[in-house]
Amino acid sequence: MGVRYGKIEDKNNKREIVLLKSYPCKYGKCKFCNYIEDNSTDDKTIEEVNFETLGEVTGEFKALEVINSGSVFELPESTMEKIQEVVKEKNIKTLYFEIYYGYKKRLEEIRKMFPGVEIRFRMGLETFDNEFRINGYGKNFSVGEKELEELSKELYSVCLLICVKGQNKEMIDRDIELGLKYFKSITVNIFIDNGTEVKQDKELVKWFVEKYRYLTENPRVELLIDNKDLGVFEQ
């Protein structure tokens, strides 16, 4: 079952966080992802897990992050209604959701569900290197400068996945530079081996931690050295 509810208190934006079950990820082809093993097509199971998890939300920070093994658009209608209920009851003012690139034109649908609430969308860009995103990570989309500027107006944050075999220091330097150039916030994830074909480069990890540990002091950066740093995980 893992841990599905947690609090992020040592990061720049304090919030509660829930890891919910969802329908299968619409894309589902990312070479590094094993979260899709948490997907389900059983509505009863999804509802039981999600309702119990959302029942733990207290509204302590007036901010809630919802993550799942896909995008917010893969959460069932009943779960979205439950989130609306919790947001209203607990006086949540800021909501974080994850999206996949293919949903980028549908964000207004989510905003309309939560009037008066700031919605902060995060997208897994993984890298600004289009070739490596497609061939190394299996994410089949490219983004140019014009689209990055458009995305920066719609998204609060992007996730960057670093320190994998096939990357180099220059790529990581560029990813962090461009992430901070275009977006209000970035989440930098050091990849942890998880049984997929993507593998960690331990020498890059050592270099990155020595060079970039100062990012923990940057209010625009969330640095995840371990994949359990957010406090929720499926196992």
One Martini backbone bead per residue (centre of mass of N, CA, C, O) as a GRO file, in nm:
protein
  235
    1MET     BB    1   0.055   0.063  -0.018
    2GLY     BB    2   0.209   0.256   0.145
    3VAL     BB    3   0.222   0.616   0.122
    4ARG     BB    4  -0.058   0.865   0.083
    5TYR     BB    5   0.016   1.061   0.325
    6GLY     BB    6   0.137   1.406   0.370
    7LYS     BB    7   0.398   1.642   0.470
    8ILE     BB    8   0.533   1.959   0.361
    9GLU     BB    9   0.779   2.132   0.575
   10ASP     BB   10   1.090   2.153   0.427
   11LYS     BB   11   0.981   2.339   0.222
   12ASN     BB   12   0.878   2.629   0.062
   13ASN     BB   13   0.584   2.484   0.021
   14LYS     BB   14   0.354   2.427   0.229
   15ARG     BB   15   0.195   2.093   0.243
   16GLU     BB   16  -0.021   1.868   0.143
   17ILE     BB   17  -0.017   1.509   0.046
   18VAL     BB   18  -0.145   1.296  -0.224
   19LEU     BB   19  -0.174   0.948  -0.322
   20LEU     BB   20  -0.349   0.839  -0.596
   21LYS     BB   21  -0.568   0.664  -0.768
   22SER     BB   22  -0.596   0.550  -1.117
   23TYR     BB   23  -0.621   0.539  -1.418
   24PRO     BB   24  -0.464   0.476  -1.680
   25CYS     BB   25  -0.226   0.606  -1.845
   26LYS     BB   26  -0.251   0.747  -2.151
   27TYR     BB   27   0.044   0.686  -2.219
   28GLY     BB   28   0.258   0.474  -2.063
   29LYS     BB   29   0.590   0.508  -2.199
   30CYS     BB   30   0.781   0.561  -1.983
   31LYS     BB   31   1.097   0.429  -1.911
   32PHE     BB   32   1.104   0.527  -1.582
   33CYS     BB   33   0.813   0.416  -1.506
   34ASN     BB   34   0.635   0.253  -1.210
   35TYR     BB   35   0.359   0.390  -1.126
   36ILE     BB   36   0.156   0.235  -1.321
   37GLU     BB   37   0.116  -0.006  -1.112
   38ASP     BB   38  -0.118   0.174  -0.957
   39ASN     BB   39  -0.319   0.122  -1.145
   40SER     BB   40  -0.682   0.116  -1.232
   41THR     BB   41  -1.024  -0.032  -1.318
   42ASP     BB   42  -1.137  -0.028  -1.021
   43ASP     BB   43  -1.361   0.171  -0.879
   44LYS     BB   44  -1.376   0.066  -0.587
   45THR     BB   45  -1.077   0.073  -0.518
   46ILE     BB   46  -1.022   0.367  -0.581
   47GLU     BB   47  -1.231   0.489  -0.385
   48GLU     BB   48  -1.128   0.371  -0.122
   49VAL     BB   49  -0.844   0.490  -0.129
   50ASN     BB   50  -0.910   0.795  -0.184
   51PHE     BB   51  -1.109   0.856   0.048
   52GLU     BB   52  -0.920   0.781   0.277
   53THR     BB   53  -0.694   0.979   0.206
   54LEU     BB   54  -0.867   1.248   0.199
   55GLY     BB   55  -0.953   1.214   0.506
   56GLU     BB   56  -0.660   1.333   0.612
   57VAL     BB   57  -0.725   1.610   0.550
   58THR     BB   58  -0.693   1.940   0.726
   59GLY     BB   59  -0.580   2.236   0.621
   60GLU     BB   60  -0.324   2.357   0.762
   61PHE     BB   61  -0.197   2.515   0.481
   62LYS     BB   62  -0.408   2.560   0.242
   63ALA     BB   63  -0.252   2.313   0.096
   64LEU     BB   64  -0.267   2.087  -0.199
   65GLU     BB   65  -0.133   1.778  -0.319
   66VAL     BB   66  -0.197   1.594  -0.627
   67ILE     BB   67  -0.113   1.259  -0.691
   68ASN     BB   68  -0.051   1.024  -0.967
   69SER     BB   69  -0.045   0.758  -1.212
   70GLY     BB   70  -0.047   1.048  -1.383
   71SER     BB   71  -0.320   1.243  -1.434
   72VAL     BB   72  -0.584   1.426  -1.338
   73PHE     BB   73  -0.753   1.306  -1.590
   74GLU     BB   74  -0.741   0.999  -1.447
   75LEU     BB   75  -0.945   1.075  -1.251
   76PRO     BB   76  -1.224   1.013  -1.121
   77GLU     BB   77  -1.515   1.171  -1.067
   78SER     BB   78  -1.546   1.096  -0.765
   79THR     BB   79  -1.270   1.212  -0.682
   80MET     BB   80  -1.313   1.504  -0.775
   81GLU     BB   81  -1.554   1.551  -0.587
   82LYS     BB   82  -1.395   1.499  -0.327
   83ILE     BB   83  -1.193   1.727  -0.362
   84GLN     BB   84  -1.401   1.954  -0.363
   85GLU     BB   85  -1.502   1.896  -0.078
   86VAL     BB   86  -1.232   1.933   0.073
   87VAL     BB   87  -1.167   2.220  -0.018
   88LYS     BB   88  -1.416   2.344   0.117
   89GLU     BB   89  -1.395   2.231   0.413
   90LYS     BB   90  -1.062   2.314   0.438
   91ASN     BB   91  -0.985   2.578   0.291
   92ILE     BB   92  -0.848   2.562   0.015
   93LYS     BB   93  -0.617   2.774  -0.186
   94THR     BB   94  -0.406   2.544  -0.289
   95LEU     BB   95  -0.347   2.354  -0.596
   96TYR     BB   96  -0.191   2.050  -0.697
   97PHE     BB   97  -0.116   1.928  -1.031
   98GLU     BB   98  -0.086   1.675  -1.274
   99ILE     BB   99   0.051   1.663  -1.612
  100TYR     BB  100   0.035   1.595  -1.941
  101TYR     BB  101   0.113   1.725  -2.238
  102GLY     BB  102  -0.163   1.635  -2.387
  103TYR     BB  103  -0.333   1.840  -2.168
  104LYS     BB  104  -0.258   2.154  -2.210
  105LYS     BB  105  -0.565   2.243  -2.330
  106ARG     BB  106  -0.737   2.150  -2.038
  107LEU     BB  107  -0.700   2.332  -1.776
  108GLU     BB  108  -0.971   2.487  -1.748
  109GLU     BB  109  -1.139   2.252  -1.640
  110ILE     BB  110  -1.009   2.258  -1.357
  111ARG     BB  111  -1.046   2.552  -1.273
  112LYS     BB  112  -1.367   2.538  -1.279
  113MET     BB  113  -1.385   2.339  -1.025
  114PHE     BB  114  -1.203   2.581  -0.853
  115PRO     BB  115  -1.318   2.842  -0.740
  116GLY     BB  116  -1.077   3.055  -0.585
  117VAL     BB  117  -0.839   2.864  -0.670
  118GLU     BB  118  -0.511   2.788  -0.685
  119ILE     BB  119  -0.362   2.647  -0.973
  120ARG     BB  120  -0.085   2.410  -0.981
  121PHE     BB  121   0.090   2.306  -1.249
  122ARG     BB  122   0.257   1.996  -1.330
  123MET     BB  123   0.528   1.886  -1.549
  124GLY     BB  124   0.692   1.626  -1.726
  125LEU     BB  125   0.977   1.709  -1.896
  126GLU     BB  126   1.284   1.623  -1.769
  127THR     BB  127   1.390   1.782  -2.039
  128PHE     BB  128   1.527   2.013  -2.290
  129ASP     BB  129   1.611   1.760  -2.447
  130ASN     BB  130   1.448   1.626  -2.700
  131GLU     BB  131   1.605   1.369  -2.771
  132PHE     BB  132   1.623   1.253  -2.480
  133ARG     BB  133   1.323   1.248  -2.416
  134ILE     BB  134   1.255   1.045  -2.643
  135ASN     BB  135   1.496   0.823  -2.627
  136GLY     BB  136   1.555   0.806  -2.308
  137TYR     BB  137   1.235   0.844  -2.188
  138GLY     BB  138   0.976   0.815  -2.393
  139LYS     BB  139   0.893   1.116  -2.473
  140ASN     BB  140   0.680   1.214  -2.751
  141PHE     BB  141   0.812   1.530  -2.735
  142SER     BB  142   0.847   1.868  -2.853
  143VAL     BB  143   1.015   2.184  -2.758
  144GLY     BB  144   1.014   2.516  -2.806
  145GLU     BB  145   1.042   2.840  -2.732
  146LYS     BB  146   0.749   2.923  -2.782
  147GLU     BB  147   0.619   2.694  -2.609
  148LEU     BB  148   0.760   2.758  -2.345
  149GLU     BB  149   0.625   3.033  -2.311
  150GLU     BB  150   0.337   2.917  -2.299
  151LEU     BB  151   0.377   2.717  -2.062
  152SER     BB  152   0.469   2.932  -1.848
  153LYS     BB  153   0.163   3.045  -1.827
  154GLU     BB  154   0.027   2.754  -1.728
  155LEU     BB  155   0.266   2.671  -1.552
  156TYR     BB  156   0.436   2.635  -1.249
  157SER     BB  157   0.582   2.349  -1.318
  158VAL     BB  158   0.872   2.135  -1.358
  159CYS     BB  159   1.013   1.825  -1.422
  160LEU     BB  160   1.344   1.696  -1.348
  161LEU     BB  161   1.549   1.434  -1.478
  162ILE     BB  162   1.846   1.304  -1.321
  163CYS     BB  163   2.120   1.102  -1.336
  164VAL     BB  164   2.155   0.943  -1.612
  165LYS     BB  165   2.227   0.737  -1.844
  166GLY     BB  166   2.340   0.967  -2.112
  167GLN     BB  167   2.413   1.188  -1.956
  168ASN     BB  168   2.537   1.520  -1.874
  169LYS     BB  169   2.644   1.804  -1.730
  170GLU     BB  170   2.546   2.004  -1.948
  171MET     BB  171   2.250   1.917  -1.949
  172ILE     BB  172   2.191   1.986  -1.653
  173ASP     BB  173   2.267   2.279  -1.656
  174ARG     BB  174   2.057   2.357  -1.873
  175ASP     BB  175   1.800   2.264  -1.732
  176ILE     BB  176   1.820   2.459  -1.490
  177GLU     BB  177   1.841   2.723  -1.643
  178LEU     BB  178   1.569   2.694  -1.806
  179GLY     BB  179   1.376   2.643  -1.576
  180LEU     BB  180   1.429   2.928  -1.438
  181LYS     BB  181   1.353   3.098  -1.689
  182TYR     BB  182   1.040   2.985  -1.742
  183PHE     BB  183   0.974   2.907  -1.434
  184LYS     BB  184   0.862   2.941  -1.112
  185SER     BB  185   0.923   2.626  -1.091
  186ILE     BB  186   1.127   2.340  -0.979
  187THR     BB  187   1.174   1.984  -1.010
  188VAL     BB  188   1.447   1.790  -0.886
  189ASN     BB  189   1.525   1.456  -0.994
  190ILE     BB  190   1.686   1.195  -0.870
  191PHE     BB  191   1.749   0.905  -0.992
  192ILE     BB  192   1.605   0.585  -0.908
  193ASP     BB  193   1.627   0.274  -0.912
  194ASN     BB  194   1.319   0.067  -1.047
  195GLY     BB  195   1.341  -0.164  -1.293
  196THR     BB  196   1.403  -0.012  -1.528
  197GLU     BB  197   1.592   0.085  -1.811
  198VAL     BB  198   1.666   0.308  -1.641
  199LYS     BB  199   1.979   0.450  -1.515
  200GLN     BB  200   2.197   0.534  -1.286
  201ASP     BB  201   2.451   0.791  -1.238
  202LYS     BB  202   2.674   0.807  -0.986
  203GLU     BB  203   2.868   1.031  -1.080
  204LEU     BB  204   2.650   1.247  -1.123
  205VAL     BB  205   2.549   1.255  -0.840
  206LYS     BB  206   2.807   1.349  -0.703
  207TRP     BB  207   2.837   1.608  -0.867
  208PHE     BB  208   2.560   1.738  -0.812
  209VAL     BB  209   2.566   1.757  -0.502
  210GLU     BB  210   2.819   1.939  -0.492
  211LYS     BB  211   2.708   2.174  -0.685
  212TYR     BB  212   2.364   2.181  -0.601
  213ARG     BB  213   2.282   2.196  -0.295
  214TYR     BB  214   2.199   2.506  -0.288
  215LEU     BB  215   1.903   2.463  -0.398
  216THR     BB  216   1.766   2.430  -0.115
  217GLU     BB  217   1.764   2.767  -0.092
  218ASN     BB  218   1.570   2.780  -0.328
  219PRO     BB  219   1.234   2.879  -0.359
  220ARG     BB  220   1.214   2.750  -0.676
  221VAL     BB  221   1.324   2.473  -0.546
  222GLU     BB  222   1.291   2.114  -0.572
  223LEU     BB  223   1.493   1.872  -0.409
  224LEU     BB  224   1.522   1.522  -0.504
  225ILE     BB  225   1.726   1.273  -0.385
  226ASP     BB  226   1.468   1.111  -0.313
  227ASN     BB  227   1.165   0.941  -0.394
  228LYS     BB  228   1.069   1.005  -0.067
  229ASP     BB  229   1.079   1.321  -0.002
  230LEU     BB  230   0.756   1.377  -0.006
  231GLY     BB  231   0.628   1.115   0.176
  232VAL     BB  232   0.526   0.956  -0.079
  233PHE     BB  233   0.446   0.604  -0.163
  234GLU     BB  234   0.472   0.316  -0.359
  235GLN     BB  235   0.487  -0.069  -0.296
   0.00000   0.00000   0.00000
